[in-house]
GROMACS .gro file of C-alpha atoms in nm:
model
  199
    1MET     CA    1  -0.007   0.012  -0.004
    2LYS     CA    2   0.264   0.248   0.113
    3SER     CA    3   0.480   0.179  -0.268
    4ALA     CA    4   0.125   0.220  -0.401
    5ARG     CA    5   0.139   0.569  -0.280
    6HIS     CA    6   0.524   0.654  -0.348
    7VAL     CA    7   0.416   0.529  -0.724
    8SER     CA    8   0.089   0.788  -0.737
    9ALA     CA    9   0.260   1.020  -0.574
   10LEU     CA   10   0.578   1.044  -0.806
   11LEU     CA   11   0.310   1.033  -1.087
   12VAL     CA   12   0.142   1.385  -0.967
   13LEU     CA   13   0.477   1.514  -0.884
   14SER     CA   14   0.594   1.401  -1.266
   15THR     CA   15   0.316   1.601  -1.437
   16VAL     CA   16   0.376   1.867  -1.229
   17LEU     CA   17   0.716   1.916  -1.306
   18LEU     CA   18   0.647   1.864  -1.665
   19ALA     CA   19   0.350   2.114  -1.702
   20GLY     CA   20   0.611   2.348  -1.518
   21CYS     CA   21   0.893   2.330  -1.786
   22GLY     CA   22   0.668   2.418  -1.997
   23VAL     CA   23   0.645   2.056  -2.224
   24PRO     CA   24   0.272   2.047  -2.291
   25ILE     CA   25   0.087   1.668  -2.199
   26GLU     CA   26  -0.048   1.491  -2.512
   27THR     CA   27  -0.262   1.242  -2.505
   28ARG     CA   28  -0.237   1.119  -2.876
   29PRO     CA   29   0.022   1.108  -3.115
   30ARG     CA   30   0.074   1.406  -3.377
   31ALA     CA   31   0.259   1.494  -3.686
   32ILE     CA   32   0.545   1.715  -3.723
   33ASP     CA   33   0.591   1.901  -4.046
   34PRO     CA   34   0.975   1.859  -4.139
   35PRO     CA   35   1.240   2.086  -4.177
   36HIS     CA   36   1.271   2.325  -4.469
   37GLY     CA   37   1.461   2.161  -4.799
   38PRO     CA   38   1.360   1.858  -5.074
   39PHE     CA   39   1.734   1.710  -4.912
   40GLN     CA   40   1.598   1.710  -4.555
   41ALA     CA   41   1.322   1.451  -4.602
   42LEU     CA   42   1.621   1.221  -4.772
   43THR     CA   43   1.867   1.233  -4.476
   44SER     CA   44   1.857   1.103  -4.122
   45PRO     CA   45   2.089   1.256  -3.858
   46THR     CA   46   2.303   0.898  -3.840
   47PRO     CA   47   2.283   0.762  -4.243
   48ALA     CA   48   2.284   0.408  -4.197
   49ALA     CA   49   2.615   0.189  -4.270
   50PRO     CA   50   2.713   0.170  -4.652
   51THR     CA   51   2.635  -0.112  -4.796
   52ALA     CA   52   2.928  -0.319  -4.948
   53GLY     CA   53   2.829  -0.221  -5.369
   54PRO     CA   54   3.070  -0.248  -5.616
   55VAL     CA   55   3.074   0.123  -5.723
   56ALA     CA   56   3.317   0.360  -5.519
   57GLU     CA   57   3.096   0.720  -5.384
   58LYS     CA   58   3.365   0.960  -5.267
   59LEU     CA   59   3.260   1.194  -5.018
   60PHE     CA   60   3.464   1.493  -4.816
   61LEU     CA   61   3.404   1.537  -4.467
   62VAL     CA   62   3.580   1.696  -4.200
   63LYS     CA   63   3.839   1.528  -3.912
   64ASP     CA   64   4.096   1.792  -3.713
   65ASP     CA   65   3.900   2.102  -3.902
   66MET     CA   66   4.017   1.949  -4.235
   67LEU     CA   67   3.851   1.843  -4.524
   68LEU     CA   68   3.886   1.419  -4.617
   69ALA     CA   69   3.798   1.211  -4.824
   70VAL     CA   70   3.578   0.909  -4.744
   71THR     CA   71   3.472   0.617  -4.945
   72ARG     CA   72   3.175   0.445  -4.943
   73HIS     CA   73   3.047   0.204  -5.144
   74VAL     CA   74   2.732   0.157  -5.325
   75ASN     CA   75   2.496  -0.042  -5.583
   76HIS     CA   76   2.506   0.232  -5.852
   77PRO     CA   77   2.653   0.570  -5.960
   78PRO     CA   78   2.515   0.822  -5.745
   79ALA     CA   79   2.332   1.129  -5.931
   80ALA     CA   80   2.463   1.486  -5.837
   81ASP     CA   81   2.120   1.497  -5.578
   82ALA     CA   82   2.210   1.147  -5.451
   83LEU     CA   83   2.580   1.243  -5.396
   84ILE     CA   84   2.475   1.572  -5.178
   85ARG     CA   85   2.210   1.382  -4.995
   86ASP     CA   86   2.462   1.134  -4.853
   87LEU     CA   87   2.694   1.403  -4.783
   88LEU     CA   88   2.410   1.609  -4.590
   89ALA     CA   89   2.356   1.281  -4.387
   90GLY     CA   90   2.714   1.310  -4.218
   91PRO     CA   91   2.943   1.043  -4.138
   92THR     CA   92   2.805   0.693  -4.042
   93ASP     CA   93   2.871   0.558  -3.675
   94ALA     CA   94   3.165   0.430  -3.764
   95GLU     CA   95   3.326   0.743  -3.948
   96ARG     CA   96   3.179   0.932  -3.605
   97ASP     CA   97   3.368   0.681  -3.416
   98ALA     CA   98   3.697   0.706  -3.608
   99GLY     CA   99   3.682   1.106  -3.482
  100ILE     CA  100   3.518   1.229  -3.863
  101THR     CA  101   3.250   1.515  -3.885
  102SER     CA  102   3.088   1.724  -4.062
  103ALA     CA  103   3.007   2.153  -4.139
  104LEU     CA  104   2.733   2.063  -4.276
  105LEU     CA  105   2.523   1.999  -3.973
  106GLY     CA  106   2.130   2.019  -4.022
  107GLY     CA  107   2.087   1.836  -4.362
  108ASN     CA  108   1.878   2.192  -4.495
  109VAL     CA  109   2.089   2.412  -4.651
  110VAL     CA  110   2.051   2.294  -5.011
  111ASP     CA  111   1.713   2.314  -5.238
  112GLN     CA  112   1.912   2.167  -5.546
  113VAL     CA  113   2.172   2.092  -5.764
  114ASP     CA  114   2.191   2.127  -6.150
  115ILE     CA  115   2.427   2.037  -6.421
  116ALA     CA  116   2.522   2.178  -6.748
  117GLY     CA  117   2.831   2.190  -6.981
  118GLY     CA  118   3.032   2.072  -6.691
  119ARG     CA  119   2.921   2.345  -6.395
  120ALA     CA  120   2.712   2.244  -6.121
  121THR     CA  121   2.520   2.503  -5.977
  122VAL     CA  122   2.426   2.443  -5.574
  123ASP     CA  123   2.103   2.667  -5.535
  124LEU     CA  124   2.090   2.731  -5.115
  125SER     CA  125   1.806   2.707  -4.905
  126SER     CA  126   2.008   2.957  -4.727
  127THR     CA  127   2.401   3.045  -4.702
  128ILE     CA  128   2.542   2.901  -4.430
  129GLU     CA  129   2.665   3.032  -4.147
  130SER     CA  130   2.854   2.986  -3.791
  131THR     CA  131   3.000   3.170  -3.593
  132ALA     CA  132   3.347   2.957  -3.657
  133ARG     CA  133   3.454   3.109  -3.983
  134ASN     CA  134   3.652   2.796  -4.053
  135ASP     CA  135   3.371   2.524  -4.023
  136GLU     CA  136   3.150   2.807  -4.295
  137VAL     CA  137   3.486   2.756  -4.554
  138LEU     CA  138   3.484   2.402  -4.480
  139ALA     CA  139   3.100   2.329  -4.516
  140TYR     CA  140   3.115   2.474  -4.871
  141ALA     CA  141   3.442   2.271  -4.911
  142GLN     CA  142   3.244   1.976  -4.859
  143LEU     CA  143   3.003   2.066  -5.087
  144VAL     CA  144   3.261   2.181  -5.381
  145CYS     CA  145   3.517   1.899  -5.364
  146THR     CA  146   3.212   1.602  -5.328
  147LEU     CA  147   3.052   1.705  -5.630
  148LEU     CA  148   3.384   1.768  -5.825
  149THR     CA  149   3.453   1.376  -5.767
  150ARG     CA  150   3.165   1.328  -6.015
  151PRO     CA  151   3.347   1.321  -6.444
  152ASP     CA  152   3.077   1.556  -6.548
  153ILE     CA  153   3.123   1.828  -6.297
  154SER     CA  154   3.496   2.051  -6.328
  155GLY     CA  155   3.350   2.412  -6.139
  156VAL     CA  156   3.071   2.460  -5.932
  157THR     CA  157   2.867   2.810  -5.850
  158PHE     CA  158   2.629   2.899  -5.581
  159THR     CA  159   2.309   3.077  -5.616
  160SER     CA  160   2.001   3.171  -5.338
  161GLU     CA  161   1.673   3.270  -5.443
  162GLY     CA  162   1.839   3.293  -5.848
  163GLN     CA  163   2.105   3.518  -5.762
  164THR     CA  164   2.468   3.369  -5.713
  165VAL     CA  165   2.654   3.384  -5.438
  166ALA     CA  166   3.044   3.477  -5.389
  167VAL     CA  167   3.132   3.207  -5.079
  168PRO     CA  168   3.452   3.236  -4.882
  169ARG     CA  169   3.754   2.960  -5.035
  170ALA     CA  170   3.998   2.818  -4.826
  171ASP     CA  171   4.226   3.180  -4.799
  172GLY     CA  172   3.922   3.320  -4.687
  173SER     CA  173   3.832   3.506  -5.031
  174LEU     CA  174   3.529   3.540  -5.137
  175SER     CA  175   3.458   3.432  -5.485
  176ALA     CA  176   3.119   3.407  -5.713
  177GLY     CA  177   3.277   3.105  -5.862
  178PRO     CA  178   3.295   2.881  -6.046
  179LEU     CA  179   3.533   2.707  -5.798
  180ASN     CA  180   3.721   2.426  -5.829
  181ALA     CA  181   3.984   2.170  -5.630
  182THR     CA  182   4.270   2.483  -5.610
  183ASP     CA  183   3.994   2.704  -5.425
  184TYR     CA  184   4.009   2.472  -5.138
  185ALA     CA  185   4.343   2.244  -5.178
  186GLY     CA  186   4.494   2.343  -4.872
  187LEU     CA  187   4.237   2.231  -4.691
  188ILE     CA  188   4.212   1.836  -4.804
  189ALA     CA  189   4.382   1.685  -4.514
  190ALA     CA  190   4.750   1.488  -4.697
  191ALA     CA  191   4.646   1.151  -4.572
  192SER     CA  192   4.384   1.058  -4.735
  193PRO     CA  193   4.550   0.937  -5.035
  194GLY     CA  194   4.470   1.019  -5.383
  195ALA     CA  195   4.181   1.254  -5.195
  196SER     CA  196   4.281   1.569  -5.385
  197PRO     CA  197   3.954   1.588  -5.627
  198THR     CA  198   4.113   1.633  -5.961
  199ARG     CA  199   3.993   1.938  -6.141
   0.00000   0.00000   0.00000
């Protein structure tokens, strides 16, 4: 009897505390609208472990404030939007355990990627901003260097609301593009054999 009273008192106390913290109590589940950006629906906070497919997919993530080329194996050559989707999903659990991170947290900065005449145009849903200047540079570098792993892309330009956006290069200067590997060469970890995009 005493323990039943204790349980009942704890339940009442928990309810009062939750109400006091501004957390509303709901008796039924409700739908939650996803954040803005078409790639958001395709990403998860932690991507699933990559499959052991026959095609190599190279993504540029971050380790020790440098770009690190990570190779995963997929079943089919990834289209540009699939490549960006996988990049925005961030490191897998195994990669995270190895100290690999991403400056592209949130996964909702890209609206779409178009390729024409060897150039990729990345339309941003919002400009990439960070309290740490180096994180902003790394975020753009990840997008550029990952897209340059495709043989049909030799330069990358960024737009927002139909206007070309100047973005930071490795040296801190701004460029409206097209950007290529030389703009971020100093950020690519030397410990990644064959990591540097060729264009």
